[in-house]
Amino acid sequence: MSEARDEPELSAAEELALARLALDSGDLTHAADHVAGALLRSPTLPEAHETLARLAAAAGPGALDLFPLGPHAFVGAVVARAHLLAAAGHPADGLDLLAAATAHAPQADWAGVPWVTAPELAARLDPDRVARLLMQICAAVADPVPRAGRGPLRPYLTLARHVTAAHPAHGLLLGAASALARRLGEVALAVTWAARGVRAEPSKLGEVWLGYAYRSAGRLREALAALGRAVEHDPDDLAVYADIAGTLADHGRLDEALDWIDRALDRDPTFDCAVHTAHRLRWQRDGDVAHLVALADFSRDHPDDSHEHGDLAECCRGRPWLGQVTPAGGAMVDALRGLLATGGTAFAAVRLDGWEPPSAMRTVTAAVPGLRVEVADVAGPDPREPRRASTYRLWRYDGATAAPALPAPSAAAADRIRQLAHPAWPHPPAAYDSAVVLATLELGDLLGLLVHPPDAPGTSLGRVLAGQDPSLWVRCVQVWACLGLLHHRTDEPWADSTRRRVLLELVWGVEDWTTEAALFALVTAAWVDPAVRPEVASVVAERLADVAAVSRERPVPIAVSLAHLALAAPALDPATTALARRLIVEAATSARRPGWLGGLRRRLAALFRRH
């Protein structure tokens, strides 16, 4: 269906005024078009239905022809045709069209009209057809529907009440009605209807509906019993096994859940629902990223799954580097966040106990113009020097001031990254796919973005980042620029490619946020291309070992973030995994040490000297 027409958008009142003028002049085609437009704007407006009735009377037997159906039918015309069919004695056909409109736009009150909710309609409808209609609506809406979106669907629930009263022993109808009631928050009614349906006509589908209703009601034992009976009806329906496993897992019974998944996989190792559920549950059990990588591989190799799955995104959501940028660490950005949170005044100077990443220093000095930075002598190795020889020098130092060593990117590149950069993504392969829009940027632009991040966009997200944590926006730009590097000259074989060489040099460059961004890009490459996993795992292991060694001499602000990155890397060796976990635990232990928070506050308070 379509919601667009060639005419400019008008209000319902304006559409009706034009419809009446067209009617008065005998131009029924244009009158019908404007009536359809009015119904689109206000589906339950009485004046629109009165004008539709006038139009039908004027058109006579040809009224339906004024609202033709087709592959791209205008939704307002579909709804108008539905009402004409009902008025002509064909309410079931009209309901089918209203349900199609609801599936197209569930937020509109297409069915909120008297004829749909009239009690006497039930006797004129075939219960099988109503059951299919209710299932069509359920398939088009969320489960459950958010409270704010339930109003337009309630006429269908009223219809279900009337038809189930007229056909109290129709199993399919009762089950479908239960499914709709459950989605609309009528859980007790959903249980009643599903239980009646199973008693009237025992079936696998009826038990599934009953199991879902019990589950929504919090009656776990009865839900599992009903789903178990569904398996007895059809042992080959492996989707029910996955439902049982998911239900058990939601209540913390992972071992039992995995037993059910293993039973399903024994029957069909490639059944998509079971595979997705299995990897998700195993990840929940032990946190090993190998399960998520295997799930990503399965999704890539099986693009024609029976339906879309959200297991991988669910597991990665909110996880460091799996689903989002980690916030920057270090005294400079901590102090800046505190300053912005309290609305404090500007500072004149800052004295640091050690070098902060150049990106951090640039971010803070940009937010606090005129700030002078002093750095005490600290133990080596010097974080301003690359850890290995590098062709691409991003930063230069003038005393304690870090400055970009590369020219600014083009305005077009800045605009493109501003539209794309975001602190979260569904999972690494999705981030990789999104970054393809940067494929046409020149290498100089991509590198320039790392040290010349554009201002945050004027969106609500951009305003929040600029006002509360400018460092997060800078990190977003750097992460997406490095993801863009993965798409640079993809015609070059990986081993000898520019993209690989540049990212490796950035990983071993100066101790900076760009180190994290480049390493994340390599980790993402390993997620999407199994062939590069051994090399990337080796790079991650070497870089983390280097960080651990340096940490014994002086603080490394990016250490914990790199540890989280390591845990997101495919095919990492056990020793490096253990090292990453140790670095994270040690940092968390230091943060929890008694007196630590007060000491941090004192250090931050003393960090800046006021004017």
XYZ file of C-alpha atoms in Angstrom:
611
model
C 0.000 0.000 0.000
C 0.939 3.625 -0.355
C 0.236 6.691 1.745
C 1.381 9.175 -0.892
C -0.449 10.855 -3.757
C 0.491 13.412 -6.354
C -1.565 16.165 -4.670
C -0.117 18.250 -1.825
C -0.913 17.042 1.688
C -4.210 18.406 3.007
C -6.073 18.143 6.296
C -9.147 15.906 6.569
C -11.408 18.964 6.574
C -9.766 20.338 3.426
C -10.036 16.946 1.707
C -13.742 16.756 2.530
C -14.386 20.284 1.311
C -12.835 19.397 -2.037
C -14.710 16.084 -2.116
C -18.038 17.875 -1.690
C -17.203 20.377 -4.428
C -16.319 17.497 -6.753
C -19.537 15.696 -5.828
C -21.626 18.768 -6.526
C -20.002 19.083 -9.947
C -20.471 15.377 -10.707
C -16.746 14.572 -10.731
C -16.985 11.329 -8.790
C -13.403 10.245 -9.446
C -11.912 13.312 -7.797
C -14.509 13.149 -5.035
C -13.429 9.580 -4.282
C -9.782 10.591 -4.228
C -10.446 13.306 -1.663
C -12.651 11.068 0.478
C -9.817 8.540 0.553
C -7.458 11.317 1.572
C -9.781 12.346 4.403
C -9.996 8.761 5.671
C -6.221 8.552 5.635
C -5.974 11.669 7.802
C -8.877 10.795 10.126
C -10.190 7.231 9.698
C -13.060 7.585 12.193
C -14.226 11.118 11.334
C -18.064 10.960 11.004
C -18.112 13.617 8.267
C -15.763 11.481 6.167
C -18.070 8.496 6.422
C -21.112 10.678 5.638
C -19.403 11.989 2.508
C -18.444 8.442 1.532
C -22.117 7.428 1.841
C -23.144 10.374 -0.373
C -20.552 9.339 -2.923
C -21.773 5.721 -2.898
C -25.348 6.851 -3.429
C -24.300 9.022 -6.366
C -22.143 6.290 -7.953
C -24.645 3.479 -7.486
C -23.380 -0.002 -8.506
C -20.090 1.453 -9.668
C -19.082 2.860 -6.274
C -16.480 0.155 -5.652
C -14.811 0.941 -8.974
C -13.950 4.379 -7.619
C -11.587 2.718 -5.134
C -9.632 0.140 -7.149
C -7.126 -2.255 -5.625
C -3.684 -2.892 -7.032
C -0.076 -3.627 -6.113
C 0.421 -0.078 -4.799
C -3.103 0.842 -3.760
C -3.564 4.045 -1.773
C -4.342 3.010 1.809
C -7.132 5.569 2.101
C -8.811 4.020 -0.951
C -8.429 0.531 0.553
C -10.174 1.677 3.739
C -12.934 3.418 1.800
C -13.522 0.255 -0.212
C -13.686 -1.746 3.028
C -16.491 0.446 4.364
C -18.388 0.252 1.060
C -18.135 -3.546 1.071
C -19.521 -3.706 4.604
C -22.395 -1.386 3.657
C -23.111 -3.581 0.633
C -23.494 -6.696 2.800
C -19.965 -8.073 2.541
C -18.474 -7.270 5.958
C -15.981 -10.148 5.883
C -14.414 -8.745 2.715
C -14.384 -5.323 4.332
C -12.662 -6.687 7.431
C -9.999 -8.301 5.284
C -9.169 -4.899 3.788
C -9.163 -3.172 7.178
C -6.805 -5.843 8.510
C -4.521 -5.254 5.529
C -4.510 -1.529 6.317
C -3.736 -2.301 9.957
C -0.843 -4.520 8.925
C 0.434 -1.639 6.798
C 0.035 1.033 9.493
C -0.908 -0.421 12.918
C -0.860 2.980 14.584
C -3.930 4.226 12.656
C -7.454 3.594 13.941
C -8.741 1.999 10.755
C -11.226 -0.296 12.511
C -12.591 2.164 15.078
C -16.006 2.424 13.404
C -19.422 1.189 14.626
C -19.967 -1.593 12.108
C -16.774 -3.421 13.152
C -17.688 -3.514 16.847
C -21.432 -4.129 16.429
C -22.458 -7.331 18.338
C -24.756 -8.445 15.539
C -21.849 -8.644 13.079
C -20.598 -11.876 14.663
C -23.474 -13.961 13.327
C -22.599 -12.974 9.751
C -18.953 -14.029 9.908
C -17.197 -17.341 9.328
C -15.126 -18.128 12.468
C -12.306 -19.671 10.413
C -12.001 -16.469 8.423
C -12.036 -14.323 11.551
C -9.334 -16.513 13.082
C -7.108 -15.967 10.054
C -7.784 -12.241 10.215
C -6.769 -12.077 13.881
C -3.611 -14.046 13.143
C -2.780 -11.606 10.337
C -3.072 -8.697 12.735
C -0.969 -10.460 15.386
C 1.764 -11.086 12.850
C 1.931 -7.363 12.049
C 2.274 -5.961 15.576
C 4.714 -6.185 18.461
C 4.361 -8.809 21.184
C 3.306 -7.178 23.408
C 2.076 -3.991 21.779
C 3.317 -0.917 23.687
C 0.539 0.524 25.809
C 0.377 3.723 23.763
C -0.255 1.761 20.554
C -3.069 -0.501 21.748
C -6.030 1.796 21.144
C -6.298 1.313 17.344
C -6.245 -2.486 17.824
C -8.965 -2.704 20.469
C -11.838 -2.771 17.931
C -10.446 -6.105 16.733
C -10.464 -7.371 20.328
C -14.105 -6.322 20.649
C -14.812 -8.163 17.410
C -13.039 -11.228 18.854
C -15.227 -11.067 21.973
C -18.402 -11.073 19.896
C -17.316 -13.841 17.516
C -15.999 -16.128 20.294
C -19.315 -15.653 22.103
C -21.112 -16.732 18.937
C -18.730 -19.696 18.419
C -17.670 -20.733 21.955
C -16.114 -24.054 20.932
C -14.078 -23.050 17.881
C -10.512 -23.920 18.830
C -8.666 -21.987 16.121
C -10.710 -18.842 16.714
C -10.216 -18.990 20.477
C -6.467 -19.458 20.119
C -6.093 -16.577 17.661
C -8.235 -14.365 19.888
C -6.007 -15.320 22.817
C -2.930 -14.269 20.860
C -4.430 -10.841 20.180
C -5.624 -10.401 23.764
C -2.155 -11.241 25.056
C -0.536 -8.662 22.804
C -2.940 -6.023 24.076
C -2.210 -6.745 27.727
C -5.414 -8.702 28.409
C -3.493 -11.620 29.862
C -6.284 -13.168 31.967
C -8.613 -13.110 28.961
C -5.853 -14.640 26.822
C -5.498 -17.546 29.273
C -9.276 -18.087 29.382
C -9.682 -18.120 25.621
C -6.633 -20.333 24.969
C -7.687 -22.831 27.645
C -11.205 -23.018 26.171
C -9.721 -23.532 22.715
C -7.541 -26.440 23.850
C -10.459 -28.093 25.657
C -12.654 -27.737 22.591
C -10.092 -28.830 19.994
C -6.755 -30.124 21.346
C -3.940 -29.232 18.926
C -0.304 -28.260 18.802
C -1.093 -24.670 17.870
C -3.682 -24.401 20.615
C -1.186 -25.599 23.223
C 1.388 -23.107 21.954
C -1.101 -20.271 22.343
C -1.979 -21.527 25.801
C 1.700 -21.794 26.750
C 2.317 -18.219 25.627
C -0.680 -16.978 27.573
C 0.461 -18.757 30.742
C 3.957 -17.400 30.240
C 2.651 -13.833 29.971
C 0.661 -14.429 33.143
C 3.808 -15.528 34.983
C 2.568 -19.104 35.368
C 5.780 -20.837 34.357
C 4.945 -24.414 35.339
C 1.690 -24.359 33.366
C 3.371 -22.638 30.416
C 6.038 -25.327 30.182
C 3.423 -28.063 30.506
C 1.397 -26.614 27.627
C 4.457 -26.219 25.399
C 5.500 -29.760 26.296
C 2.111 -31.027 25.127
C 2.652 -29.089 21.894
C 5.835 -31.086 21.341
C 3.905 -34.301 21.920
C 1.449 -33.237 19.211
C 4.283 -32.592 16.743
C 7.798 -33.699 17.778
C 9.221 -32.332 14.513
C 8.234 -28.702 15.119
C 11.587 -27.552 16.439
C 10.423 -23.953 16.886
C 8.519 -25.113 19.964
C 11.730 -26.599 21.394
C 13.341 -23.176 20.977
C 10.350 -21.528 22.676
C 10.655 -23.881 25.645
C 14.373 -23.226 25.853
C 13.851 -19.480 25.726
C 11.213 -19.654 28.431
C 13.474 -21.685 30.712
C 16.411 -19.366 30.081
C 14.318 -16.310 30.913
C 13.820 -17.828 34.350
C 17.474 -18.686 34.931
C 17.225 -22.384 34.112
C 19.996 -22.424 31.505
C 20.982 -26.081 31.814
C 17.429 -27.241 31.151
C 17.130 -24.738 28.330
C 20.256 -26.052 26.656
C 18.984 -29.619 27.017
C 15.935 -28.660 24.951
C 18.072 -26.905 22.364
C 20.361 -29.905 22.077
C 17.301 -32.088 21.478
C 16.286 -29.792 18.639
C 19.767 -29.707 17.140
C 19.984 -33.502 17.306
C 16.981 -33.567 14.971
C 18.235 -30.787 12.659
C 21.641 -29.160 13.258
C 20.806 -26.388 10.767
C 17.400 -25.341 12.098
C 17.826 -21.586 12.360
C 15.725 -20.898 15.464
C 17.525 -23.609 17.415
C 20.961 -22.495 16.238
C 20.336 -18.855 17.153
C 18.897 -19.791 20.535
C 21.711 -22.237 21.268
C 24.460 -19.696 20.648
C 22.627 -17.036 22.657
C 22.154 -19.337 25.633
C 25.723 -20.587 25.572
C 26.914 -16.983 25.541
C 24.709 -16.290 28.549
C 26.195 -19.272 30.319
C 29.912 -18.593 29.921
C 30.372 -15.219 28.157
C 32.666 -16.736 25.523
C 32.532 -14.514 22.440
C 33.174 -17.590 20.276
C 29.455 -18.381 20.529
C 28.527 -14.978 19.118
C 31.107 -15.234 16.348
C 29.717 -18.651 15.425
C 26.233 -17.156 15.357
C 27.427 -14.362 13.068
C 29.033 -16.964 10.799
C 25.816 -18.975 10.699
C 23.777 -15.869 9.842
C 26.186 -14.968 7.040
C 26.126 -18.493 5.609
C 22.327 -18.844 5.923
C 20.838 -15.583 4.643
C 17.502 -17.263 3.894
C 16.509 -18.123 7.456
C 12.836 -18.763 8.122
C 12.509 -15.335 9.775
C 14.603 -12.510 11.142
C 16.346 -13.206 14.435
C 17.554 -10.706 17.011
C 19.662 -13.017 19.192
C 23.034 -11.629 18.121
C 21.970 -8.025 18.609
C 20.409 -8.893 21.958
C 23.669 -10.419 23.181
C 25.813 -7.523 21.949
C 23.549 -4.708 23.123
C 25.298 -2.452 25.636
C 28.463 -4.598 25.688
C 31.834 -2.854 25.347
C 32.872 -2.912 21.689
C 30.402 -5.676 20.837
C 27.560 -3.178 20.736
C 28.931 0.226 21.671
C 31.936 2.476 22.067
C 33.473 2.321 25.526
C 33.673 5.691 27.296
C 37.159 7.136 27.474
C 39.146 6.793 30.672
C 41.683 9.134 32.186
C 41.902 12.170 34.429
C 41.399 14.760 31.682
C 38.060 13.494 30.419
C 36.859 12.606 33.914
C 37.461 16.180 34.983
C 35.752 17.536 31.862
C 32.671 15.393 32.473
C 32.532 16.609 36.054
C 32.871 20.207 34.936
C 30.030 19.868 32.426
C 27.819 17.963 34.848
C 28.081 20.632 37.527
C 28.018 23.609 35.201
C 31.357 24.748 36.575
C 33.353 27.685 35.318
C 36.320 27.530 32.988
C 39.784 26.605 34.198
C 43.079 28.272 33.415
C 45.562 25.442 33.743
C 45.898 21.758 34.436
C 48.818 19.840 35.826
C 48.940 16.138 35.007
C 50.875 13.395 36.735
C 51.404 11.742 33.342
C 50.677 12.074 29.639
C 47.086 11.618 28.581
C 46.179 10.343 25.086
C 46.543 13.185 22.595
C 42.899 12.813 21.568
C 41.904 13.360 25.192
C 44.107 16.428 25.502
C 42.752 17.910 22.272
C 39.147 17.218 23.284
C 39.512 18.925 26.654
C 41.431 21.922 25.356
C 38.797 22.387 22.635
C 36.067 22.350 25.295
C 38.041 24.681 27.615
C 39.620 27.308 25.334
C 42.878 28.785 26.549
C 43.617 25.944 28.944
C 47.325 25.524 29.751
C 48.560 21.980 30.247
C 51.592 21.033 32.367
C 52.825 17.455 32.571
C 55.124 16.104 35.282
C 58.006 13.887 34.345
C 56.896 10.268 34.353
C 58.495 6.909 33.837
C 58.821 5.562 30.295
C 58.092 4.316 27.816
C 57.100 7.710 26.419
C 53.433 7.507 25.299
C 54.032 10.260 22.740
C 56.199 7.925 20.679
C 54.798 5.127 18.502
C 55.229 1.669 19.934
C 56.571 0.592 16.535
C 57.914 2.479 13.533
C 55.080 4.207 11.704
C 54.580 5.917 8.363
C 51.359 7.613 9.401
C 52.113 10.086 12.169
C 48.821 11.444 13.484
C 50.073 13.766 16.213
C 52.920 16.181 16.909
C 53.796 17.837 20.197
C 54.724 21.399 21.000
C 55.830 21.044 24.593
C 52.832 19.606 26.395
C 50.395 20.505 23.610
C 49.246 17.810 21.188
C 48.343 18.972 17.698
C 47.231 17.133 14.553
C 50.059 16.213 12.228
C 47.711 15.788 9.270
C 45.588 18.251 7.298
C 41.855 18.510 7.966
C 39.519 16.297 5.930
C 37.301 17.651 3.187
C 33.949 19.174 4.070
C 32.218 16.316 2.243
C 34.036 13.739 4.374
C 33.144 15.629 7.549
C 29.486 15.761 6.547
C 29.405 12.072 5.737
C 30.940 10.959 9.038
C 28.681 13.371 10.917
C 25.640 11.631 9.441
C 26.982 8.144 10.211
C 28.876 8.251 13.513
C 26.974 6.820 16.455
C 28.081 5.358 19.797
C 26.133 2.096 19.362
C 25.529 -0.595 16.734
C 23.636 -3.930 16.742
C 26.811 -6.041 16.476
C 30.215 -5.795 14.730
C 29.080 -7.178 11.333
C 26.244 -4.631 11.297
C 28.720 -1.845 12.049
C 30.889 -3.059 9.183
C 27.925 -3.035 6.801
C 26.883 0.475 7.854
C 30.369 1.861 7.266
C 30.267 0.985 3.569
C 28.990 4.527 2.900
C 32.548 5.701 3.656
C 34.073 3.472 0.980
C 34.526 6.309 -1.518
C 36.423 8.598 0.868
C 40.096 9.180 0.175
C 42.683 7.791 2.581
C 43.740 11.315 3.514
C 40.173 12.174 4.496
C 39.773 9.069 6.642
C 43.042 9.737 8.453
C 42.259 13.426 8.773
C 38.968 12.607 10.484
C 40.894 10.833 13.241
C 42.573 14.046 14.372
C 40.100 16.657 13.066
C 36.707 15.308 14.162
C 33.886 17.561 12.963
C 31.478 19.111 15.428
C 28.672 16.873 16.623
C 25.482 17.135 14.532
C 22.549 19.242 15.623
C 20.481 16.167 16.419
C 19.241 15.327 19.906
C 22.050 12.765 20.234
C 24.627 15.265 19.033
C 23.441 17.887 21.501
C 23.609 15.406 24.381
C 27.126 14.327 23.485
C 28.345 17.882 23.016
C 26.799 19.000 26.291
C 27.640 16.052 28.524
C 30.604 14.142 27.091
C 32.360 15.602 24.038
C 34.937 12.822 24.291
C 32.347 10.231 23.296
C 31.564 12.066 20.061
C 35.281 12.235 19.190
C 35.584 8.502 19.826
C 32.545 7.845 17.642
C 34.140 9.701 14.743
C 37.422 7.831 15.165
C 35.723 4.434 15.373
C 33.644 4.988 12.247
C 36.571 6.459 10.327
C 38.550 3.290 11.049
C 35.576 1.177 10.009
C 35.617 3.221 6.832
C 39.249 2.192 6.372
C 38.045 -1.424 6.210
C 36.174 -0.479 3.024
C 39.118 1.391 1.475
C 40.301 -0.210 -1.776
C 38.608 -3.541 -1.113
C 39.804 -4.712 -4.517
C 43.249 -5.138 -2.936
C 43.864 -8.592 -1.393
C 43.893 -8.273 2.381
C 47.454 -9.434 2.952
C 48.964 -6.661 0.805
C 46.191 -4.113 1.176
C 46.440 -0.463 2.103
C 43.633 -0.863 4.621
C 45.458 -3.603 6.521
C 48.792 -1.762 6.528
C 47.289 1.522 7.719
C 45.226 -0.050 10.484
C 48.202 -2.039 11.771
C 50.340 1.104 11.903
C 47.609 2.928 13.808
C 47.342 0.061 16.296
C 51.056 0.398 17.053
C 51.103 4.177 16.941
C 51.124 6.527 19.905
C 49.037 5.592 22.929
C 45.720 7.126 21.898
C 42.011 6.627 21.338
C 42.918 6.046 17.685
C 44.721 2.897 18.856
C 41.415 1.561 20.160
C 39.510 2.590 17.025
C 42.013 0.905 14.700
C 42.100 -2.266 16.764
C 38.294 -2.367 16.795
C 38.321 -2.153 13.004
C 40.679 -5.130 12.829
C 38.518 -7.072 15.280
C 35.494 -6.261 13.130
C 37.358 -7.514 10.063
C 37.912 -10.790 11.897
C 34.187 -11.058 12.638
C 33.215 -10.738 8.979
C 36.134 -12.662 7.415
C 37.236 -15.923 9.060
C 40.397 -15.936 6.942
C 41.896 -12.978 8.816
C 41.097 -14.234 12.310
C 44.468 -15.847 13.118
C 46.388 -12.701 12.208
C 44.013 -10.355 14.043
C 44.067 -12.559 17.134
C 47.861 -12.428 17.069
C 47.848 -8.627 16.740
C 45.385 -8.298 19.628
C 47.501 -10.584 21.783
C 50.716 -8.682 21.047
C 49.139 -5.275 21.606
C 47.526 -6.284 24.893
C 50.749 -7.868 26.128
C 52.555 -4.632 25.331
C 49.923 -2.629 27.256
C 50.265 -4.954 30.241
C 54.037 -4.543 30.211
C 53.831 -0.748 30.021
C 51.208 -0.718 32.781
C 53.818 -2.089 35.151
C 55.854 1.109 34.608
C 53.095 3.755 34.477
C 49.303 4.120 34.044
C 47.894 3.382 30.583
C 44.505 5.110 30.204
C 43.460 2.919 27.259
C 44.362 -0.390 28.950
C 40.904 -1.402 30.167
C 39.256 -0.496 26.868
C 41.831 -2.566 24.970
C 41.142 -5.456 27.349
C 37.437 -5.279 26.523
C 38.383 -5.154 22.848
C 40.431 -8.310 23.257
C 37.445 -10.104 24.768
C 35.445 -9.146 21.658
C 38.046 -10.593 19.282
C 37.444 -13.923 17.513
C 39.857 -16.818 17.989
C 41.786 -15.240 20.864
C 44.130 -17.597 22.702
C 43.290 -18.544 26.320
C 46.326 -16.806 27.809
C 45.399 -13.457 26.246
C 41.785 -13.913 27.280
C 42.938 -14.468 30.847
C 45.184 -11.404 30.669
C 42.319 -9.252 29.416
C 40.057 -10.418 32.232
C 42.810 -9.769 34.772
C 43.336 -6.192 33.576
C 39.594 -5.516 33.820
C 39.312 -7.046 37.278
C 42.353 -5.167 38.548
C 40.947 -1.869 37.314
C 37.566 -2.597 38.893
C 39.231 -3.623 42.164
C 41.218 -0.386 42.259
C 38.046 1.583 41.659
C 36.318 -0.151 44.590
C 39.222 0.217 47.013
C 38.145 2.033 50.230
C 38.844 5.702 50.034
C 39.382 5.560 46.301
C 36.301 7.596 45.378
C 37.081 10.354 47.834
C 40.654 10.434 46.614
C 39.487 10.666 43.023
C 37.206 13.556 43.887
C 40.048 15.365 45.618
C 42.369 14.773 42.678
C 39.770 16.017 40.219
C 39.013 19.043 42.379
C 42.709 19.891 42.481
C 43.369 19.002 38.889
C 42.415 22.390 37.514
C 43.496 25.751 38.847
C 40.838 28.406 38.426
C 41.396 31.844 36.943
